[in-house]
XYZ file of C-alpha atoms in Angstrom:
451
model
C -162.463 23.550 -13.969
C -160.774 20.255 -12.754
C -159.937 20.366 -8.959
C -156.207 19.946 -7.970
C -157.178 16.595 -6.402
C -158.940 15.154 -9.422
C -156.049 16.269 -11.607
C -153.442 14.364 -9.444
C -155.750 11.254 -9.545
C -155.845 11.505 -13.229
C -152.168 12.082 -13.701
C -151.371 8.998 -11.512
C -154.065 6.806 -13.505
C -152.592 7.987 -16.812
C -149.048 7.183 -15.902
C -150.072 3.800 -14.577
C -152.037 3.002 -17.738
C -149.017 3.845 -19.834
C -146.934 1.332 -17.695
C -149.642 -1.301 -18.296
C -149.575 -0.652 -21.963
C -145.931 -1.604 -22.044
C -144.505 1.945 -22.312
C -141.416 2.449 -20.054
C -142.218 5.186 -17.644
C -140.032 5.497 -14.587
C -141.215 7.125 -11.253
C -138.800 10.081 -12.018
C -140.202 10.614 -15.385
C -143.655 10.595 -13.886
C -142.534 13.320 -11.525
C -140.954 15.273 -14.457
C -144.386 15.205 -16.066
C -145.993 16.477 -13.028
C -143.603 19.300 -12.779
C -144.229 20.260 -16.450
C -147.956 20.614 -15.691
C -147.201 23.343 -13.325
C -145.882 25.605 -16.002
C -148.252 25.231 -18.891
C -151.867 26.395 -19.467
C -153.909 23.294 -18.611
C -156.875 24.584 -20.538
C -154.788 24.146 -23.801
C -155.234 20.428 -24.416
C -152.766 20.044 -27.193
C -150.169 21.748 -25.010
C -150.903 19.338 -22.274
C -150.449 16.520 -24.715
C -147.012 17.633 -25.824
C -145.856 18.367 -22.273
C -146.657 14.709 -21.349
C -145.200 13.340 -24.560
C -141.976 15.268 -24.054
C -141.391 13.754 -20.633
C -142.815 10.396 -20.878
C -142.382 9.149 -24.554
C -139.014 7.714 -25.523
C -139.395 6.326 -28.994
C -141.641 7.185 -32.011
C -143.057 3.510 -31.822
C -144.597 4.521 -28.513
C -146.321 7.523 -29.686
C -149.570 5.867 -31.183
C -150.266 4.168 -27.822
C -149.618 7.230 -25.949
C -151.937 9.273 -27.962
C -154.676 6.699 -27.681
C -154.343 6.683 -23.975
C -154.060 10.441 -23.653
C -157.378 10.836 -25.646
C -159.116 8.455 -23.130
C -157.632 10.052 -19.927
C -157.932 13.756 -21.140
C -160.799 13.603 -23.782
C -161.539 16.761 -25.815
C -164.661 18.695 -24.709
C -167.376 17.694 -26.992
C -169.061 20.808 -28.541
C -172.638 21.463 -29.240
C -172.783 20.346 -32.849
C -173.067 23.836 -34.264
C -169.549 23.746 -35.892
C -170.773 21.014 -38.153
C -173.254 23.315 -39.831
C -175.429 20.014 -40.472
C -179.080 20.036 -39.086
C -180.059 16.903 -37.104
C -182.847 16.234 -39.818
C -180.193 16.215 -42.651
C -180.369 13.146 -44.932
C -177.484 11.024 -45.791
C -176.595 12.669 -49.145
C -176.247 15.986 -47.365
C -174.050 14.398 -44.723
C -171.820 12.884 -47.331
C -171.678 16.364 -49.123
C -170.561 17.900 -45.808
C -167.932 15.257 -45.331
C -166.518 15.838 -48.836
C -166.120 19.443 -47.983
C -164.409 18.827 -44.754
C -162.058 16.223 -46.201
C -160.906 18.503 -49.014
C -159.976 21.029 -46.157
C -157.869 20.867 -43.062
C -158.287 17.937 -40.641
C -157.108 20.247 -37.807
C -160.191 22.479 -38.259
C -162.698 21.925 -35.215
C -165.459 21.365 -37.399
C -163.758 18.231 -38.702
C -163.785 16.445 -35.358
C -167.019 17.967 -34.462
C -168.603 16.476 -37.453
C -166.978 12.928 -36.657
C -168.484 13.155 -33.048
C -171.980 14.028 -34.672
C -171.667 11.106 -36.901
C -170.764 8.678 -34.159
C -173.821 10.030 -32.159
C -176.053 9.326 -35.233
C -174.919 6.031 -36.675
C -172.377 4.552 -34.091
C -174.740 2.927 -31.553
C -175.887 -0.476 -32.408
C -177.193 -3.538 -30.516
C -174.139 -5.601 -29.399
C -176.104 -8.309 -27.541
C -179.678 -8.817 -26.587
C -180.677 -5.947 -24.324
C -177.320 -4.187 -24.634
C -176.177 -1.686 -26.928
C -172.610 -0.304 -27.547
C -170.563 1.990 -29.852
C -168.673 0.947 -33.000
C -166.737 2.699 -35.812
C -167.888 0.337 -38.614
C -171.516 1.489 -39.090
C -170.442 5.184 -39.212
C -167.817 4.425 -41.909
C -170.139 2.141 -43.787
C -172.919 4.874 -43.962
C -170.775 7.634 -44.845
C -168.265 5.485 -47.070
C -165.500 8.259 -47.470
C -163.500 6.262 -50.080
C -166.377 6.603 -52.549
C -166.313 10.193 -52.563
C -162.798 10.436 -53.860
C -163.611 10.868 -57.472
C -166.181 13.690 -56.682
C -163.529 15.549 -54.614
C -160.856 15.098 -57.138
C -163.375 16.725 -59.671
C -163.770 19.530 -57.413
C -160.275 20.155 -56.506
C -158.764 19.950 -60.102
C -159.249 21.686 -63.358
C -157.567 18.867 -65.172
C -156.988 15.229 -63.983
C -153.379 13.500 -64.234
C -149.940 14.252 -63.488
C -148.367 15.808 -60.247
C -151.451 17.699 -59.154
C -153.625 14.584 -58.891
C -150.922 12.702 -57.043
C -150.738 15.633 -54.409
C -154.470 15.712 -54.263
C -154.988 12.090 -53.812
C -152.200 12.128 -51.127
C -154.094 14.814 -49.333
C -157.317 12.992 -49.306
C -155.760 9.830 -48.164
C -154.450 11.614 -45.116
C -157.694 13.411 -44.409
C -159.677 10.141 -44.814
C -157.282 8.339 -42.438
C -157.712 11.360 -39.978
C -161.456 11.086 -40.202
C -161.391 7.310 -39.556
C -159.192 7.970 -36.468
C -161.447 10.756 -35.248
C -164.511 8.394 -35.425
C -162.552 5.626 -33.593
C -161.377 8.019 -31.007
C -164.983 9.222 -30.241
C -166.040 5.669 -30.063
C -163.544 4.965 -27.492
C -164.462 8.042 -25.672
C -168.082 7.102 -25.555
C -167.318 3.500 -24.362
C -164.974 4.787 -21.718
C -167.768 6.962 -20.302
C -170.008 4.064 -20.066
C -167.602 1.325 -19.083
C -164.665 3.272 -17.340
C -161.446 4.400 -18.742
C -159.370 1.629 -17.360
C -161.437 -1.164 -18.956
C -161.260 0.255 -22.456
C -157.541 1.263 -22.113
C -156.656 -2.358 -21.300
C -158.524 -3.660 -24.458
C -157.984 -0.818 -26.990
C -154.231 -0.254 -26.531
C -151.799 -2.517 -28.213
C -148.315 -2.733 -26.636
C -145.367 -1.081 -28.403
C -144.231 -2.945 -31.312
C -140.975 -3.945 -29.530
C -143.083 -5.743 -26.785
C -145.658 -7.500 -29.243
C -145.172 -11.375 -28.897
C -143.819 -12.963 -31.927
C -146.270 -15.717 -31.773
C -149.264 -13.517 -31.401
C -148.542 -10.611 -33.984
C -151.137 -9.571 -36.418
C -150.425 -9.260 -40.251
C -149.834 -5.522 -39.752
C -147.679 -5.987 -36.806
C -145.681 -8.604 -38.569
C -144.779 -6.109 -41.455
C -143.647 -3.449 -38.645
C -141.727 -6.065 -36.913
C -139.795 -6.813 -40.051
C -139.025 -3.057 -40.405
C -137.728 -3.101 -36.891
C -135.001 -5.758 -37.423
C -132.492 -3.722 -39.574
C -132.599 -0.464 -37.361
C -132.285 -2.916 -34.377
C -129.310 -4.541 -36.103
C -127.613 -1.257 -36.851
C -128.072 -0.057 -33.156
C -126.790 -3.229 -31.862
C -123.647 -3.194 -34.341
C -122.855 0.323 -33.060
C -122.985 -0.615 -29.435
C -120.960 -3.841 -29.893
C -118.213 -1.877 -31.894
C -118.094 0.769 -29.017
C -117.782 -2.025 -26.477
C -114.997 -3.654 -28.301
C -113.086 -0.344 -28.667
C -113.481 0.471 -25.048
C -112.487 -2.868 -23.888
C -109.240 -3.042 -26.023
C -106.186 -3.574 -23.696
C -103.700 -6.076 -24.813
C -100.860 -7.871 -22.803
C -97.770 -6.015 -21.571
C -95.289 -5.307 -24.294
C -91.939 -5.869 -22.036
C -89.396 -4.824 -24.659
C -91.077 -1.399 -25.514
C -91.619 -0.564 -21.783
C -87.961 -1.211 -21.004
C -86.882 0.875 -24.004
C -89.048 3.751 -22.960
C -87.819 3.643 -19.374
C -84.191 4.397 -20.479
C -84.999 8.111 -20.647
C -86.282 8.198 -16.989
C -83.204 6.277 -15.561
C -84.561 2.845 -15.915
C -87.654 3.648 -14.007
C -90.782 2.263 -15.999
C -92.994 5.282 -15.618
C -95.022 4.442 -18.890
C -96.099 0.879 -19.721
C -96.619 -0.128 -23.371
C -99.163 -2.846 -24.236
C -99.296 -5.135 -27.212
C -102.221 -4.490 -29.617
C -105.040 -6.931 -28.922
C -105.727 -9.709 -31.307
C -109.052 -8.995 -32.867
C -111.482 -11.747 -31.785
C -114.805 -12.232 -33.633
C -116.526 -15.414 -32.623
C -118.223 -17.848 -35.079
C -121.928 -18.267 -34.799
C -123.931 -21.523 -35.620
C -127.743 -21.039 -35.422
C -130.067 -24.143 -35.009
C -133.531 -22.824 -35.754
C -136.819 -24.649 -35.408
C -138.730 -23.943 -38.482
C -142.130 -25.760 -37.610
C -145.373 -23.812 -38.014
C -145.788 -23.260 -34.197
C -142.753 -20.926 -33.895
C -142.131 -20.059 -37.496
C -142.812 -16.326 -36.840
C -140.210 -16.244 -34.271
C -137.659 -17.996 -36.042
C -137.975 -15.840 -39.074
C -137.305 -12.731 -37.135
C -134.458 -14.246 -35.342
C -132.721 -15.359 -38.626
C -133.276 -11.806 -40.054
C -131.550 -10.166 -37.203
C -128.807 -12.952 -37.192
C -128.010 -12.288 -40.811
C -128.207 -8.523 -40.362
C -125.618 -8.871 -37.734
C -123.113 -11.011 -39.927
C -120.342 -8.299 -39.881
C -119.857 -8.964 -36.022
C -119.015 -12.669 -36.476
C -116.121 -14.299 -38.330
C -118.590 -16.938 -39.817
C -122.224 -17.399 -39.469
C -123.739 -20.869 -40.352
C -127.523 -21.395 -40.053
C -129.426 -24.634 -39.815
C -133.145 -25.189 -39.953
C -135.091 -28.223 -38.643
C -138.441 -29.792 -38.014
C -137.934 -33.365 -37.275
C -134.615 -33.641 -39.202
C -131.932 -30.916 -39.904
C -130.435 -29.238 -43.007
C -128.023 -26.365 -43.542
C -129.649 -23.288 -44.839
C -126.515 -20.855 -44.938
C -126.533 -20.984 -48.745
C -129.721 -19.343 -48.894
C -128.467 -16.249 -47.154
C -125.465 -15.521 -49.756
C -124.412 -11.937 -49.661
C -126.692 -10.001 -51.943
C -129.592 -12.487 -51.428
C -132.903 -11.087 -50.447
C -133.324 -12.332 -46.947
C -137.083 -12.413 -46.962
C -137.144 -14.291 -50.165
C -134.608 -16.671 -48.607
C -136.862 -17.437 -45.545
C -139.813 -18.060 -47.963
C -137.680 -20.536 -49.883
C -136.520 -22.227 -46.746
C -139.300 -24.862 -46.281
C -139.407 -25.683 -50.063
C -135.803 -26.162 -50.564
C -134.393 -27.434 -47.321
C -134.549 -31.098 -46.211
C -135.969 -30.500 -42.855
C -139.270 -32.541 -42.766
C -139.778 -36.347 -42.431
C -142.986 -36.662 -40.863
C -143.817 -32.995 -39.910
C -143.804 -33.273 -36.140
C -140.933 -31.649 -34.320
C -138.404 -34.044 -32.755
C -135.656 -32.267 -31.010
C -133.625 -35.451 -30.109
C -133.497 -36.790 -33.551
C -132.427 -33.284 -34.857
C -129.574 -33.183 -32.465
C -128.308 -36.677 -33.366
C -128.579 -35.964 -37.107
C -126.800 -32.511 -36.565
C -123.907 -34.121 -34.798
C -123.697 -36.817 -37.246
C -124.117 -34.756 -40.577
C -122.228 -31.688 -39.435
C -119.487 -32.740 -37.081
C -117.198 -29.826 -37.820
C -119.809 -27.039 -37.365
C -119.143 -26.494 -33.667
C -115.795 -25.767 -32.341
C -113.911 -23.885 -29.491
C -114.592 -20.596 -31.370
C -118.219 -21.119 -31.901
C -121.223 -19.587 -30.226
C -124.134 -22.078 -30.518
C -127.552 -20.491 -30.599
C -130.725 -22.774 -30.539
C -134.097 -21.293 -31.376
C -137.269 -23.192 -30.396
C -140.003 -23.789 -28.037
C -138.437 -27.145 -26.643
C -141.686 -29.155 -27.504
C -140.475 -32.440 -28.816
C -143.801 -34.294 -29.270
C -142.843 -36.608 -26.470
C -139.963 -37.942 -28.391
C -136.461 -38.969 -26.751
C -134.720 -35.672 -25.773
C -131.058 -36.898 -26.826
C -129.612 -34.785 -23.903
C -126.256 -36.676 -24.109
C -125.779 -35.480 -27.728
C -126.804 -31.988 -26.832
C -124.422 -31.927 -23.836
C -121.582 -32.946 -26.148
C -122.362 -30.356 -28.683
C -122.507 -27.607 -26.087
C -119.387 -28.785 -24.520
C -117.460 -28.301 -27.782
C -118.803 -24.872 -28.330
C -117.211 -21.718 -26.655
C -120.810 -20.473 -25.630
C -124.285 -22.242 -26.113
C -127.564 -20.515 -25.713
C -131.269 -21.368 -26.149
C -133.959 -18.845 -26.912
C -137.527 -19.921 -26.231
C -140.385 -17.785 -27.619
C -142.947 -19.260 -25.099
C -143.711 -17.468 -21.775
C -141.779 -18.823 -18.977
C -145.045 -19.933 -17.096
C -145.820 -22.423 -20.065
C -142.387 -24.111 -19.930
C -142.582 -27.819 -18.799
C -146.167 -27.915 -19.775
C -147.505 -30.639 -22.223
C -144.596 -31.984 -24.232
C -142.317 -29.107 -23.330
C -138.804 -30.155 -22.210
C -137.657 -26.732 -21.278
C -136.133 -27.548 -17.836
C -134.364 -30.630 -19.194
C -132.784 -28.816 -22.034
C -132.213 -25.758 -19.805
C -130.097 -27.891 -17.493
C -127.705 -28.530 -20.560
C -127.914 -25.082 -22.337
C -128.934 -21.966 -20.686
C -132.427 -21.098 -21.784
C -133.790 -17.599 -22.238
C -137.419 -16.219 -22.690
C -137.528 -14.261 -25.978
C -141.022 -13.391 -26.861
C -140.563 -9.974 -28.382
C -138.036 -7.608 -29.979
C -137.113 -6.064 -26.760
C -136.081 -9.272 -25.146
C -134.248 -10.264 -28.392
C -132.356 -6.961 -28.427
C -131.291 -7.534 -24.779
C -130.163 -11.193 -25.588
C -128.086 -10.182 -28.667
C -126.129 -7.483 -26.682
C -125.459 -10.249 -23.829
C -124.434 -12.613 -26.720
C -121.879 -10.150 -28.061
């Protein structure tokens, strides 16, 4: 039984680990979680998990990281191995046969995770370096190879192959194989945490929430998830913007209607009438660095910009590397935005020598598109401000920003890297306010400010 002192320490450590992993947990929410622990049965691990989740997790995207950290800080009690019904001397074919039985059943069965723990203990420890061993998932999955058991399991589950029953069976097996893979990975993390410390494995094993993943460091899977974040983000922002516009609608005094209404009160204007406000939706011009170093960032920002088109009277987009070209036509209504971004580098005239040159870009933009920026325009520049030691053309940028209603610069690099190497962040930031924008959360906060 955990002593009260150690439970408090574990609670504080768990909440701190969640914050370090990027989950927004306030001190008040940490206290709410502590209060919840006083009214549940602490011996029921899944009840404990859900009590923490109910008080600390705000978004579905945060749940995977939360579950991983919960399993590290509150690991399940390892059984004695009897639930697997597999003797220690069992050969690999017998183990695979037992795995097939479990995969056809319910992954919530305690025997399922107990078998995963036993297999990690048998196959998961390998030599990581001379004189040092560690735990890994790969050798376990390579030895048991659950994917190669699918045909055998389908034959056992179905009287006749094909049709809807086979689709349902395959879907079930896909879920149970995924559950077994995660059970193996979870036990590997538990064993490493026991040997190296929970804090160390937590920092290396848990990825930040998807809205806090750096655009420039995202993995292939994270890129796909980030793309799926764009349109829900655009809908949320559009809703907030429309609410703000409705709340803020106060026109100028309608003197004639106010005087007419005062006749019924002896000429005393008890009620004032306002003119309906003129709708104002700004124009948006986007200058987007399309070079390889920031391509991921610019793609997602363009996706969001065109998802928010209805919030602006007009949206024009321009891409550049060392020269600039308009790409608005690629994003015509009904066009596939991802396809348009894929066509960008092939069809747009944006490369002379292939090295980013912001100064030449600003001069060419002012020369080729003199009417693009006007008094109703919000000018948005997207890029890392790294100009390969070329002339910055600050005067041209100042003239462009001076003609615009607003001008903003989003930089995907961490602020600590600004002004290093060939970065002209401070110089350009003195002309156009520059904002750090490394992830979806920062991008969302900026777009709210922009509107």
